[in-house]
XYZ file of C-alpha atoms in Angstrom:
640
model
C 0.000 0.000 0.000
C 1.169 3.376 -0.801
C 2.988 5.589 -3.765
C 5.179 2.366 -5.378
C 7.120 5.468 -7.763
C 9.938 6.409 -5.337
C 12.415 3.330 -7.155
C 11.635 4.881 -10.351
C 13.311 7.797 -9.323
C 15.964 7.123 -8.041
C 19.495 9.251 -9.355
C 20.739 6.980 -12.332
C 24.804 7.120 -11.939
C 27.862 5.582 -14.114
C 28.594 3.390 -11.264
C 25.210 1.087 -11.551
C 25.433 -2.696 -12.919
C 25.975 -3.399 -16.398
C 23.204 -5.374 -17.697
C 24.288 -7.078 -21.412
C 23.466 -10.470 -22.321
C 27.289 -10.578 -23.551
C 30.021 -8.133 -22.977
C 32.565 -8.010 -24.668
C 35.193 -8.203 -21.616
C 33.945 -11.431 -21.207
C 35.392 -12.571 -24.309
C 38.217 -12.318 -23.092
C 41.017 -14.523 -20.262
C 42.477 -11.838 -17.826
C 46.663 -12.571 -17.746
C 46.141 -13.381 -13.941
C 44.203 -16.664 -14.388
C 43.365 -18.821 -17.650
C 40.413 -20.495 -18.490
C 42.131 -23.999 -17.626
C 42.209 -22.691 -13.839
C 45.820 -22.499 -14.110
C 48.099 -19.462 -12.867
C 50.525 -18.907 -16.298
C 54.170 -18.504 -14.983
C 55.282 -14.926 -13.832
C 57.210 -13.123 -16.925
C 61.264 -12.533 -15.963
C 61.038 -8.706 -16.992
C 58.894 -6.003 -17.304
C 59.779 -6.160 -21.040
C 58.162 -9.594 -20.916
C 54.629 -8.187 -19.507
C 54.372 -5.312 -21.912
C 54.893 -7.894 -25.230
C 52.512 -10.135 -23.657
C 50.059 -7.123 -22.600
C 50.406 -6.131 -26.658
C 49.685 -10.083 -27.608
C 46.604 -9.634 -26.190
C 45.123 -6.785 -27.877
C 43.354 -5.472 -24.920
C 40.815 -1.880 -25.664
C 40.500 0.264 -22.929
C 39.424 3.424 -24.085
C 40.784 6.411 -22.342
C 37.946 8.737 -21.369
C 38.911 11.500 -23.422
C 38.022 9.101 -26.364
C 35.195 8.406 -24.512
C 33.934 11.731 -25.007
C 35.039 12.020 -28.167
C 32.821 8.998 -29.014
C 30.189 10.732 -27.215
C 30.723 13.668 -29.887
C 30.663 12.030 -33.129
C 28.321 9.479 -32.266
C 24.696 11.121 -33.819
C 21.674 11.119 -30.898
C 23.739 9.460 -28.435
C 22.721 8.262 -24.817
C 23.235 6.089 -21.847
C 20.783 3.034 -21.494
C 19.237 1.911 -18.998
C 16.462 -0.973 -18.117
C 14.822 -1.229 -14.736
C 14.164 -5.224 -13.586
C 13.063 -6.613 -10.997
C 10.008 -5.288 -10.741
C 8.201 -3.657 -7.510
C 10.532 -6.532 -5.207
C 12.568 -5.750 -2.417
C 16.054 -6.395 -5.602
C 14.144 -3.795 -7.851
C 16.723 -1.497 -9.272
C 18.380 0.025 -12.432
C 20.751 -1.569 -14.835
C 22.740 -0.293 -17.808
C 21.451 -1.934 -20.706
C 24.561 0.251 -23.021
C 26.877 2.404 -21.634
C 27.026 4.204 -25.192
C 24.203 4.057 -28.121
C 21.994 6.354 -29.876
C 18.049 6.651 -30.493
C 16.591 7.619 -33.666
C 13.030 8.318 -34.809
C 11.574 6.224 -37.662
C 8.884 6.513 -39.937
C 7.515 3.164 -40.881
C 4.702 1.155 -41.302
C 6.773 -1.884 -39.841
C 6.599 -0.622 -35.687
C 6.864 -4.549 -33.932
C 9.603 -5.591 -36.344
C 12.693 -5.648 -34.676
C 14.937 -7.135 -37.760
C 14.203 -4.755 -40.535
C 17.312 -4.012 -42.539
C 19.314 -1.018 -41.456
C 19.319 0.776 -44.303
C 15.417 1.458 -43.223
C 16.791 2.873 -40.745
C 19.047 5.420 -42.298
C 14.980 7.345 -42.757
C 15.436 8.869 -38.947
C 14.593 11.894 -38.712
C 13.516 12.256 -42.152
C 9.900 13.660 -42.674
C 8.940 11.813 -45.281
C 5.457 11.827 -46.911
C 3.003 9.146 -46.948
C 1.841 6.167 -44.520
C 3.495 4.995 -41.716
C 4.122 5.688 -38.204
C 6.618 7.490 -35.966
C 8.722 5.004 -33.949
C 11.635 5.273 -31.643
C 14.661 3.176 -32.059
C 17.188 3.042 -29.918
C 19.938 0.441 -30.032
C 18.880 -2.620 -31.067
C 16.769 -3.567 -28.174
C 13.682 -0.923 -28.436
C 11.597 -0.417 -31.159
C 8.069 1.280 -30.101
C 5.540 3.395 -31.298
C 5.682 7.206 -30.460
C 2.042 7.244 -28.088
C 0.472 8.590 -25.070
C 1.128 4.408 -23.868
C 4.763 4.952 -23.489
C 4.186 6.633 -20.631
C 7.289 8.711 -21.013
C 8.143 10.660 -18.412
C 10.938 13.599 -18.394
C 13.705 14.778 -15.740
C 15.182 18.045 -17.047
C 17.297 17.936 -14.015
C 19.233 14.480 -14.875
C 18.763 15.284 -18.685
C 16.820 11.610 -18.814
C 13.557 10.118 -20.427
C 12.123 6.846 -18.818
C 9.117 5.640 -20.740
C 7.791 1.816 -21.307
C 8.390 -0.535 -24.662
C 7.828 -4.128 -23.482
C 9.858 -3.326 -20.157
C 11.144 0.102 -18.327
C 13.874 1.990 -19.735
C 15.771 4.551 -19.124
C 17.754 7.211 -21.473
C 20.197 9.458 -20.114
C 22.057 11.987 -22.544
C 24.857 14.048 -22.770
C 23.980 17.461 -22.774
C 21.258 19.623 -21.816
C 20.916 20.539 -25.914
C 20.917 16.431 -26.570
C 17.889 16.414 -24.251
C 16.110 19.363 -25.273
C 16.602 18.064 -28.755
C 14.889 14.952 -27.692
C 12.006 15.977 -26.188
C 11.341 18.335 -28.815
C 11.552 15.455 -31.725
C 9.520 13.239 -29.196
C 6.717 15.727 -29.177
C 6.484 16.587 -32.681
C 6.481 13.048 -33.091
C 3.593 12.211 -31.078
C 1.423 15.399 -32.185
C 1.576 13.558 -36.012
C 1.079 9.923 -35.323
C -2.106 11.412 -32.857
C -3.874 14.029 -35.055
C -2.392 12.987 -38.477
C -0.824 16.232 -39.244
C 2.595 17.594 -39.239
C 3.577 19.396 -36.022
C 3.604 23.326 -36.952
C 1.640 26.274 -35.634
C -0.574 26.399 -38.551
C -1.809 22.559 -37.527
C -1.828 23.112 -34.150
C -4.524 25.765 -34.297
C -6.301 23.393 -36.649
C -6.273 20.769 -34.320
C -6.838 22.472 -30.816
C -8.247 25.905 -32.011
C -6.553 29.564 -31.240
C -8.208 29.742 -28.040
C -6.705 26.413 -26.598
C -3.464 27.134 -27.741
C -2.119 26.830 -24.475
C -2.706 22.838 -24.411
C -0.145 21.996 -26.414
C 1.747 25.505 -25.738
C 1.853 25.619 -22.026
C 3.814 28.675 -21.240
C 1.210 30.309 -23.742
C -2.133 29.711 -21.009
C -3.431 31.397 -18.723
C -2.836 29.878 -15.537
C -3.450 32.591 -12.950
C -6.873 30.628 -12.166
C -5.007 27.609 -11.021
C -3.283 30.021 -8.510
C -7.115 31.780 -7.711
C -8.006 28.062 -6.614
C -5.171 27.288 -4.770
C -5.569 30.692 -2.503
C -9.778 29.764 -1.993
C -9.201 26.305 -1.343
C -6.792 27.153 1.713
C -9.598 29.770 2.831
C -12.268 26.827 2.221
C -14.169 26.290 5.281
C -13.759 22.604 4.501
C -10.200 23.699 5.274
C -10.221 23.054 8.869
C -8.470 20.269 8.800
C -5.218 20.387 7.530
C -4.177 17.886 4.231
C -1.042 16.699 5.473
C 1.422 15.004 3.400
C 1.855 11.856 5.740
C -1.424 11.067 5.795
C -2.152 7.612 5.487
C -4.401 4.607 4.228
C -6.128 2.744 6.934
C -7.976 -0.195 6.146
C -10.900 -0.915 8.236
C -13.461 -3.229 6.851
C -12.986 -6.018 4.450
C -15.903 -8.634 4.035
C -17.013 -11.359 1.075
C -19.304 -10.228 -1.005
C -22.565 -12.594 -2.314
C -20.086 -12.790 -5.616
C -19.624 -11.411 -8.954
C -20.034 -7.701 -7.989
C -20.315 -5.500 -10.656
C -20.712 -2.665 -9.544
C -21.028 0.187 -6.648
C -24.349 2.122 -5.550
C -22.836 4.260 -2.574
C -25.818 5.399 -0.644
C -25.278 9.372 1.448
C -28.005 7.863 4.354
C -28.343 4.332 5.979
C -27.543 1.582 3.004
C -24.916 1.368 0.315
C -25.080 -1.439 -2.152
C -22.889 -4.159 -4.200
C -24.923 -5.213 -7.669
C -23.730 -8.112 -8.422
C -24.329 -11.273 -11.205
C -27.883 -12.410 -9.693
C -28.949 -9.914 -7.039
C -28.203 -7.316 -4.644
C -26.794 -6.947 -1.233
C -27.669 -4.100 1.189
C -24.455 -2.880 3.005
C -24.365 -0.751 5.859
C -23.038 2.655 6.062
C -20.702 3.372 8.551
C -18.268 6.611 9.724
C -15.482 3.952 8.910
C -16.388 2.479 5.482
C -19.659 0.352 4.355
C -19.999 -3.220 6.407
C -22.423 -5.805 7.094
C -24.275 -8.312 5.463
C -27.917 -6.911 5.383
C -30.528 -7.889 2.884
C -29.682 -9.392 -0.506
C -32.244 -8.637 -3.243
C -32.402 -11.673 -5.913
C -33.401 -10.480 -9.570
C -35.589 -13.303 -10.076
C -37.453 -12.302 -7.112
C -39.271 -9.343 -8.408
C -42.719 -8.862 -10.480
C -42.903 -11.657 -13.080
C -45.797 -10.463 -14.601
C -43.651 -7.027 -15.726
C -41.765 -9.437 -18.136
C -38.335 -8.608 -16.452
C -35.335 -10.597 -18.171
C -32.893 -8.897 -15.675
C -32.016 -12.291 -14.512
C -30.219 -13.040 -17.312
C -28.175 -9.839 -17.879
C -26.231 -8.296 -14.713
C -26.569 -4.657 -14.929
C -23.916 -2.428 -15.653
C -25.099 0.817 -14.098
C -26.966 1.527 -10.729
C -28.518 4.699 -10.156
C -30.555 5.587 -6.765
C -33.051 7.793 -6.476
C -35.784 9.305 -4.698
C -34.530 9.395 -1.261
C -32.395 6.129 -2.387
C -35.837 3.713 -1.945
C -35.822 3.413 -5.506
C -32.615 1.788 -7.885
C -32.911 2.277 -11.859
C -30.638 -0.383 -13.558
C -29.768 -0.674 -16.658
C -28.140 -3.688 -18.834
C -26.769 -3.857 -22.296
C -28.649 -5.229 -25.073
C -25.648 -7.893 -26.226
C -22.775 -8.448 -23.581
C -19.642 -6.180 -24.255
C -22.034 -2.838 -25.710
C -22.839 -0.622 -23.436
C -26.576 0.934 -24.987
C -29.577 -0.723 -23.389
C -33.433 -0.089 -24.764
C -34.619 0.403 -21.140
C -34.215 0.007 -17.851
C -35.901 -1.371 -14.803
C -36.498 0.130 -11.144
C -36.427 -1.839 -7.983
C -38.296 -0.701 -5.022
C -35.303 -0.996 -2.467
C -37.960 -1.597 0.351
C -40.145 -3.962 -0.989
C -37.164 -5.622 -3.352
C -39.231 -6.057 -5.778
C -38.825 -4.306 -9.294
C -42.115 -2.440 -9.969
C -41.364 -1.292 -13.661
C -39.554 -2.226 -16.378
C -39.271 1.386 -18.339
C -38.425 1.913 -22.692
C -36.630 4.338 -24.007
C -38.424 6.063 -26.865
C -39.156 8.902 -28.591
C -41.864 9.519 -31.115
C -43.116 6.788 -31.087
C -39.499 4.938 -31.861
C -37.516 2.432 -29.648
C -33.917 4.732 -28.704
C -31.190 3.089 -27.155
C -29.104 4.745 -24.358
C -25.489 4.508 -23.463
C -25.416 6.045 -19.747
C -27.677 7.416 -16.916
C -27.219 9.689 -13.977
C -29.054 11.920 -11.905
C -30.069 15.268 -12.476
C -27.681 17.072 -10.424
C -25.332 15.822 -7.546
C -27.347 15.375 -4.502
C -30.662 14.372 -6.806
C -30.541 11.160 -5.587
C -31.356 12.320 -2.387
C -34.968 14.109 -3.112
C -37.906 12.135 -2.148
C -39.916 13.375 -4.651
C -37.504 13.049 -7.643
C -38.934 11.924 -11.063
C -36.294 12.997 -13.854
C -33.033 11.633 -14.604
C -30.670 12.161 -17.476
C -29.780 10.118 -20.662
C -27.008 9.677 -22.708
C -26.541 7.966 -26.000
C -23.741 8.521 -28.668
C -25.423 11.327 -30.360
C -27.900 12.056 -27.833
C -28.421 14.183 -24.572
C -31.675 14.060 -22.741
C -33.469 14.208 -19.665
C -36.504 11.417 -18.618
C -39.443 11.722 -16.305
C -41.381 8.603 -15.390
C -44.565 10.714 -14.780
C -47.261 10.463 -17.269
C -47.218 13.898 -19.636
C -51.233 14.036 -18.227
C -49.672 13.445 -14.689
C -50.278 9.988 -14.035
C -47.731 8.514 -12.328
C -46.662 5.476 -14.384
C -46.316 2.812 -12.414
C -47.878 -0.428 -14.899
C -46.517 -4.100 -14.891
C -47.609 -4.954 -18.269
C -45.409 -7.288 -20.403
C -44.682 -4.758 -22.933
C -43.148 -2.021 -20.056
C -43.956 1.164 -19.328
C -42.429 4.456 -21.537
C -40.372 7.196 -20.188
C -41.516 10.499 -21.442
C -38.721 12.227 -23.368
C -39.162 15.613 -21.286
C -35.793 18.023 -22.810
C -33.253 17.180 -24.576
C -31.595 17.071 -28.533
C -30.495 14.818 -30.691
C -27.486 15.609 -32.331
C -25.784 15.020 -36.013
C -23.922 11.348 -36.075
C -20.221 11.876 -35.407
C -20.856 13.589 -32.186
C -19.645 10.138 -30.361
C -20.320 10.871 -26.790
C -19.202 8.251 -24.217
C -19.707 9.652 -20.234
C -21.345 12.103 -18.501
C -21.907 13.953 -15.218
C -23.852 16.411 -13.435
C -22.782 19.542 -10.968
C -24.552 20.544 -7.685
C -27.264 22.734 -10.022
C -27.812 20.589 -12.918
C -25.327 21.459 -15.261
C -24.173 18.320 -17.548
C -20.253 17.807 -18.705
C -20.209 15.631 -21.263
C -16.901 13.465 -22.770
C -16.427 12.246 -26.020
C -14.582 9.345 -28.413
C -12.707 12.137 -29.967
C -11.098 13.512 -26.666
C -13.823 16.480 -26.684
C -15.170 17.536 -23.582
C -18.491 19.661 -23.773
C -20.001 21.787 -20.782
C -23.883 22.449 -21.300
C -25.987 24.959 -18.920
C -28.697 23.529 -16.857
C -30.940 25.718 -18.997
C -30.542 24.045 -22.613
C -28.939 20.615 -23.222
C -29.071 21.542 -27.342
C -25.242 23.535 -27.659
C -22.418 23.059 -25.513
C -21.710 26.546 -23.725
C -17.845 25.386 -24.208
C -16.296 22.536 -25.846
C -12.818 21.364 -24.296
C -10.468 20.176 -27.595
C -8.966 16.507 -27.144
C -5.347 15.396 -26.264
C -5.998 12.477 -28.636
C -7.318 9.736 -26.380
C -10.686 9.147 -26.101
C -12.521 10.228 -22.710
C -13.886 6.851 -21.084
C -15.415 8.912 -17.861
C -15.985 11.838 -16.824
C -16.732 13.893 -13.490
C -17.067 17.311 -11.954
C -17.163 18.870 -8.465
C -20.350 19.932 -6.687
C -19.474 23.999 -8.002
C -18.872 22.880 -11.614
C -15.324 24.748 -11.341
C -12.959 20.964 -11.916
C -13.310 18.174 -14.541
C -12.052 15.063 -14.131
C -11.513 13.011 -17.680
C -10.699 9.333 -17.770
C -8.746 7.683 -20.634
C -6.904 4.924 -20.888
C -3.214 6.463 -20.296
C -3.938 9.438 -18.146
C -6.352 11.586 -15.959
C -6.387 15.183 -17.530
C -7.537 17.748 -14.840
C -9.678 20.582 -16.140
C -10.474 24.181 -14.366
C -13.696 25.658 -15.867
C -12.929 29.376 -14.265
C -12.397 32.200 -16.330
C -13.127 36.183 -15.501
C -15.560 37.783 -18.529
C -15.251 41.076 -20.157
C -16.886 42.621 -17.084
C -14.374 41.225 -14.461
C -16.490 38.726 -13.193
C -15.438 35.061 -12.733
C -18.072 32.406 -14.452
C -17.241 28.860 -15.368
C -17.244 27.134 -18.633
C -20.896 25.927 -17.980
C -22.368 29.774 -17.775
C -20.311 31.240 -20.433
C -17.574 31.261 -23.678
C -14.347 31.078 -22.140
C -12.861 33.325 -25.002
C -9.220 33.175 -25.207
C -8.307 33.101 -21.054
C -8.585 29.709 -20.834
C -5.693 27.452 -18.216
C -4.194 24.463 -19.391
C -5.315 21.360 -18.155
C -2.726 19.117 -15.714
C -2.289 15.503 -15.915
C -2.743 12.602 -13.495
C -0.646 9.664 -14.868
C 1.204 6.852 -13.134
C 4.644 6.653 -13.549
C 6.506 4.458 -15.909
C 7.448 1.889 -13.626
C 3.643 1.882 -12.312
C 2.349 1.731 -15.274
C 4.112 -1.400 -16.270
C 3.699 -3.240 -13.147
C -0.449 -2.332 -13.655
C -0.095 -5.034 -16.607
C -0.771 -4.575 -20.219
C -4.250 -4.482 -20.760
C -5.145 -2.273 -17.664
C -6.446 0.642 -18.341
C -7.376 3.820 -16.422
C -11.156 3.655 -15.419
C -13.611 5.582 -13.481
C -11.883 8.495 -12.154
C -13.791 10.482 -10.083
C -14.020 13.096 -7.070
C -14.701 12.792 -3.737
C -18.220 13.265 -2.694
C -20.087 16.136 -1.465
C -23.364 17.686 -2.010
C -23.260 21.119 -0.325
C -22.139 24.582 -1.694
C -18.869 25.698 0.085
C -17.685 22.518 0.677
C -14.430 21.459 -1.492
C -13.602 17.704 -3.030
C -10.146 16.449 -1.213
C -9.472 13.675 -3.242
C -9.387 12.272 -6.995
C -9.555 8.241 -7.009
C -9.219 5.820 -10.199
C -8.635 2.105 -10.963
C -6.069 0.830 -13.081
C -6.277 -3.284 -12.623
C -5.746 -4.315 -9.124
C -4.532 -0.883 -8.273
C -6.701 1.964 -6.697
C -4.936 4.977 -7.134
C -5.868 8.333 -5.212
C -4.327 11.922 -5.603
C -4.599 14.775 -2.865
C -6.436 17.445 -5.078
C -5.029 20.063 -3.208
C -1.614 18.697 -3.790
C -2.196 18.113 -7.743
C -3.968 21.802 -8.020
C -0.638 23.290 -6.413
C 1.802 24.839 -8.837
C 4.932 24.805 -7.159
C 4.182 21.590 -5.897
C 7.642 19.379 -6.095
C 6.286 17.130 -8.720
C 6.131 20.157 -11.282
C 9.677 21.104 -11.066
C 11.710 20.418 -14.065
C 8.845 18.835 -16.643
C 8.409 20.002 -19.913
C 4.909 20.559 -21.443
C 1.596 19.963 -19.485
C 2.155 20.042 -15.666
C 1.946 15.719 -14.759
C 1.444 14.932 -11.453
C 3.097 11.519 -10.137
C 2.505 11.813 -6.694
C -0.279 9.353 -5.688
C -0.827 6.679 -3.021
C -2.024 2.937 -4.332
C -3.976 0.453 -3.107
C -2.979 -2.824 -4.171
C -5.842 -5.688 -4.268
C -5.299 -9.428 -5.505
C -7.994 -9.330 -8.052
C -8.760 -6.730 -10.239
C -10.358 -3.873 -8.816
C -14.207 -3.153 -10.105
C -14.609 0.160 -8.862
C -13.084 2.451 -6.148
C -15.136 5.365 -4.782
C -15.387 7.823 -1.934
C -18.449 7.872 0.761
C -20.523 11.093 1.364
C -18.541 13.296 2.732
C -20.995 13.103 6.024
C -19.200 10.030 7.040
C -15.885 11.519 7.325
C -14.885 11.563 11.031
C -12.843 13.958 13.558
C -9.377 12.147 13.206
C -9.743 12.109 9.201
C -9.865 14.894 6.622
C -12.111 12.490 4.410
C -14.934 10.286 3.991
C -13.605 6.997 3.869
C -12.466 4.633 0.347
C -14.229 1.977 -0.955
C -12.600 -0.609 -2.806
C -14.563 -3.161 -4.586
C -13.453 -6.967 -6.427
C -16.102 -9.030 -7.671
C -15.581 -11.106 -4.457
C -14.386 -8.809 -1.896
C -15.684 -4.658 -0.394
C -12.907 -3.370 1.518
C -12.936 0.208 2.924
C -10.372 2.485 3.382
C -10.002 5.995 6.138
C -7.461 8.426 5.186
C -5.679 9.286 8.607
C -3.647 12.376 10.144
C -0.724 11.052 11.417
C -0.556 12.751 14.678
């Protein structure tokens, strides 16, 4: 448990092991001892040892040729690969002592024996298909993407990133590095948008007024500093965010099995949906705990033609006063957009209607739900939730448009009235969305777009966020709609929605065009090393904010999942400019500093209580942490 980063960076020297699979010094007997084992006879004069030392043809370059080497060899650097993994023998090696890197285009990237004289196109910027790569040595050949995970030391002039392993590159020179890094980028801007990196493209691509993302001296980021000087003022402040706090575990319990997912409850209950039912948890200042009721899915209102039984739901969403669950499954296993939905009454356990989607007199499909705003879940009364579909944003009401309270069990199901919303032109491609404390709806896209809409009208976005190239997989936003959290697969990117208009007021993104004032984002990734360790396939998922649902209180925590790590960042910490983990990076401001959680099975989703159950002793609500067998909650202590 805990940040698993600080090997990663540790100070590479010239004094740490030599990893080849052959060296050439070991081709070769050392005068003191043959091969045979036995001691040759000792030579009668020194003019003996030297024609002997000559016989042998020994190389031991001086290090002024050393340096020279350095010189005349083209893009050179220092190699290094990192093994043994996150065990107690973890630790650097020098892979080569002396090679160089080059940048490729090909169409060829997992080939490793191409001829050389392919590889005599570095650096060129040749036209047509292919791919930028980065060669170095013989022993890495990878393709220039957000999944290398490359992360930069100005400091140490070095670049670790990942390419089937973790390596390191150290270089010569402050210009070798800067040359790097430069290439690197321009590298990565074409094989992501497609274009050649140049001002001209990257206004294309990101727009004048976003400049500043790819150009981060060229932002405006006085509102980062704005946020850092409220948040200390924050009445939520009280309690001091140290940085030794720690990760407690309190509760850890089997679960009925094959959880799926999370329905964290602000009042009494909390609940696990799993493959054939429900179980009622128990919400405690110290995490969620106890068995309670389990709701079976065969169990409910046969007559409503439910088939829930044979398709686990893949979202959860309470409402009214969290006695009532909507859940919604996929139409085919592996695609997320469902025809309808059904809702359980939590008291009774029994699901009371199974609901369509539709709209003029047409079967719709929908990709996501959530509630209207942040705390909707917690109205008594509530009726309306919103929809989401890949060109479609809408809100539902399951009252009757003549008033009647739908609540039928006939085998056909019941249909949600359509009540707002617009469908948009196909290539839209939204994925995620989320609501602020008044209703206001961030939405994330395939394309890396993310769109802010007013509470007022869901039918144009207010602003539109350009994409770093991945596509966002989640999305989130505090309670005052001034922070976005976007999920991909690679990286968290950390949005601030503040800007001041033309009359010196501030607004956010959601009430008004951010015109040219607009911060660049920050960046949430794991480290290299992390990264590697999380496995191949894992992926970033479900980032979100801590929880609270009343004005003037601030979020104190960002959580995600990456595999069978849970991964949390202080938000105070990542919003802090001169924070440590700033110092010496080049581009967008990456924050590495994070505590994980590491669970034996991989991790189904990680989220923070209401922030009513945080207690004296602890600046936050606590962690949950949930495997499709196991629930295990977290507090987030002050050492005293």
């Amino acid at each position: 448990m805990g940040a698993s980063h600080s090997r990663e960076d540790l100070e590479l020297s010239d004094s740490d092991t030599e990893y080849q699979e052959e060296t050439e010094e070991g081709n070769y007997e050392t005068p003191e001892k043959s091969s045979s084992g036995h001691r040759p006879k000792t030579p009668s004069s020194l003019d003996d040892v030297e024609a002997k030392l000559k016989a042998l043809k020994l190389k031991y370059p001086s290090t002024t040729t050393q340096q020279s080497e350095n010189t005349n060899l083209k893009n050179a650097v220092k190699l290094y690969l990192h093994i043994g993994g996150n065990t107690p023998k973890a630790k650097w090696v020098t892979s080569e002592k002396l090679t160089s890197y080059s940048f490729i285009k090909t169409s060829k990237i997992g080939d490793q024996n191409q001829a050389d004289d392919e590889d005599e196109e570095s650096e060129s910027e040749s036209e047509g298909e292919g791919w930028w790569v980065l060669k170095v040595s013989n022993k890495v050949r990878v393709k220039v993407t957000a999944e290398m995970q490359l992360k930069t030391f100005k400091d140490q002039r070095r670049a670790d990133f990942v390419a089937e392993g973790v390596w390191a590159m150290k270089f010569f020179s402050d210009e070798d590095y800067g040359v790097f890094v430069s290439k690197y980028n321009d590298c990565l801007f074409e094989n992501t948008y497609g274009y050649e990196s140049n001002e001209a493209n990257k206004i294309k691509v990101y727009g004048k007024d976003f400049i500043g993302w790819v150009d981060p001296e060229k932002a405006d980021d006085s509102m980062w500093e704005d946020a850092e000087d409220s948040f200390s003022k924050s009445p939520a402040s009280a309690t001091p965010v140290r940085a030794n706090q720690d990760l407690r575990e309190e509760f850890e319990e089997a679960a009925n099995g094959g959880i799926q997912s999370l329905a964290l409850g602000a009042l009494d209950n909390s609940f696990l949906v799993g493959d054939s039912g429900i179980q009622v948890v128990k919400n405690f200042s110290h995490g969620i705990h106890g068995k309670g009721v389990y709701v079976n899915f065969s169990g409910g209102d046969h007559r409503s033609g439910s088939n829930l039984v044979h398709s686990t739901p893949k979202k959860a969403l309470l409402m009214r006063a969290e006695t009532n669950m909507l859940l919604m499954s996929p139409i085919n296993e592996g695609k997320p957009h469902s025809t309808g939905l059904h809702q359980l009454d939590i008291e009774t356990g029994k699901i009371v209607t199974q609901w369509r989607f539709e709209k003029d007199g047409t079967d719709i499909t929908m990709r996501d739900i959530v509630n209207d705003s942040k705390g909707a879940q917690l109205d008594p009364s509530g009726s309306t939730f919103l929809g989401l579909d890949d060109n479609r944003l809408c809100r539902w009401d399951m009252r009757d448009r003549n008033g009647i309270v739908q609540n039928l069990a006939n085998a056909s199901g019941s249909v949600l009235n359509w009540t707002q919303g617009h469908q948009f032109s196909r290539g839209s491609n939204f994925q995620c969305f989320a609501s602020t404390g008044d209703g206001s709806i961030v939405v994330g896209s395939l394309d890396g777009k993310i769109r802010l809409y007013s509470s007022n009208s869901m039918r144009q976005a207010k602003t539109a966020f350009p994409g770093l190239g991945s596509p966002i997989t989640h999305v989130d936003v505090t309670f005052d709609g001034k922070w976005i959290l976007g999920t991909t697969d690679t990286y968290l990117i950390l949005i601030c929605t503040l800007f001041t208009d033309k009359d010196g007021k501030t607004k956010t993104g959601f009430n008004g065009r951010m015109g040219n004032r607009v911060a660049a984002p920050r960046l949430l990734k794991l480290t290299p090393l992390d990264s590697h360790l999380a496995g191949i396939n894992n992926k970033f998922r479900n980032a979100q904010f801590s929880w609270v649902t009343e004005n003037g209180k601030q979020e104190r925590h960002l959580v995600a999942t990456v595999g069978k790590f849970s991964v949390i960042w202080n938000f105070q910490q990542v919003k802090n400019g001169a924070h440590e983990c700033y110092r010496n990076q080049d581009g967008l401001k990456s924050c590495y500093c994070y505590k994980i959680v590491l669970k034996d099975d991989s991790i189904v989703d990680s989220r923070f209580m209401h922030d009513k159950f945080a207690v004296s002793d602890s600046p936050e609500a606590p962690l949950v942490i949930a495997t499709p067998m196991k629930v295990s909650s977290f507090s987030i202590s002050s050492r005293r």
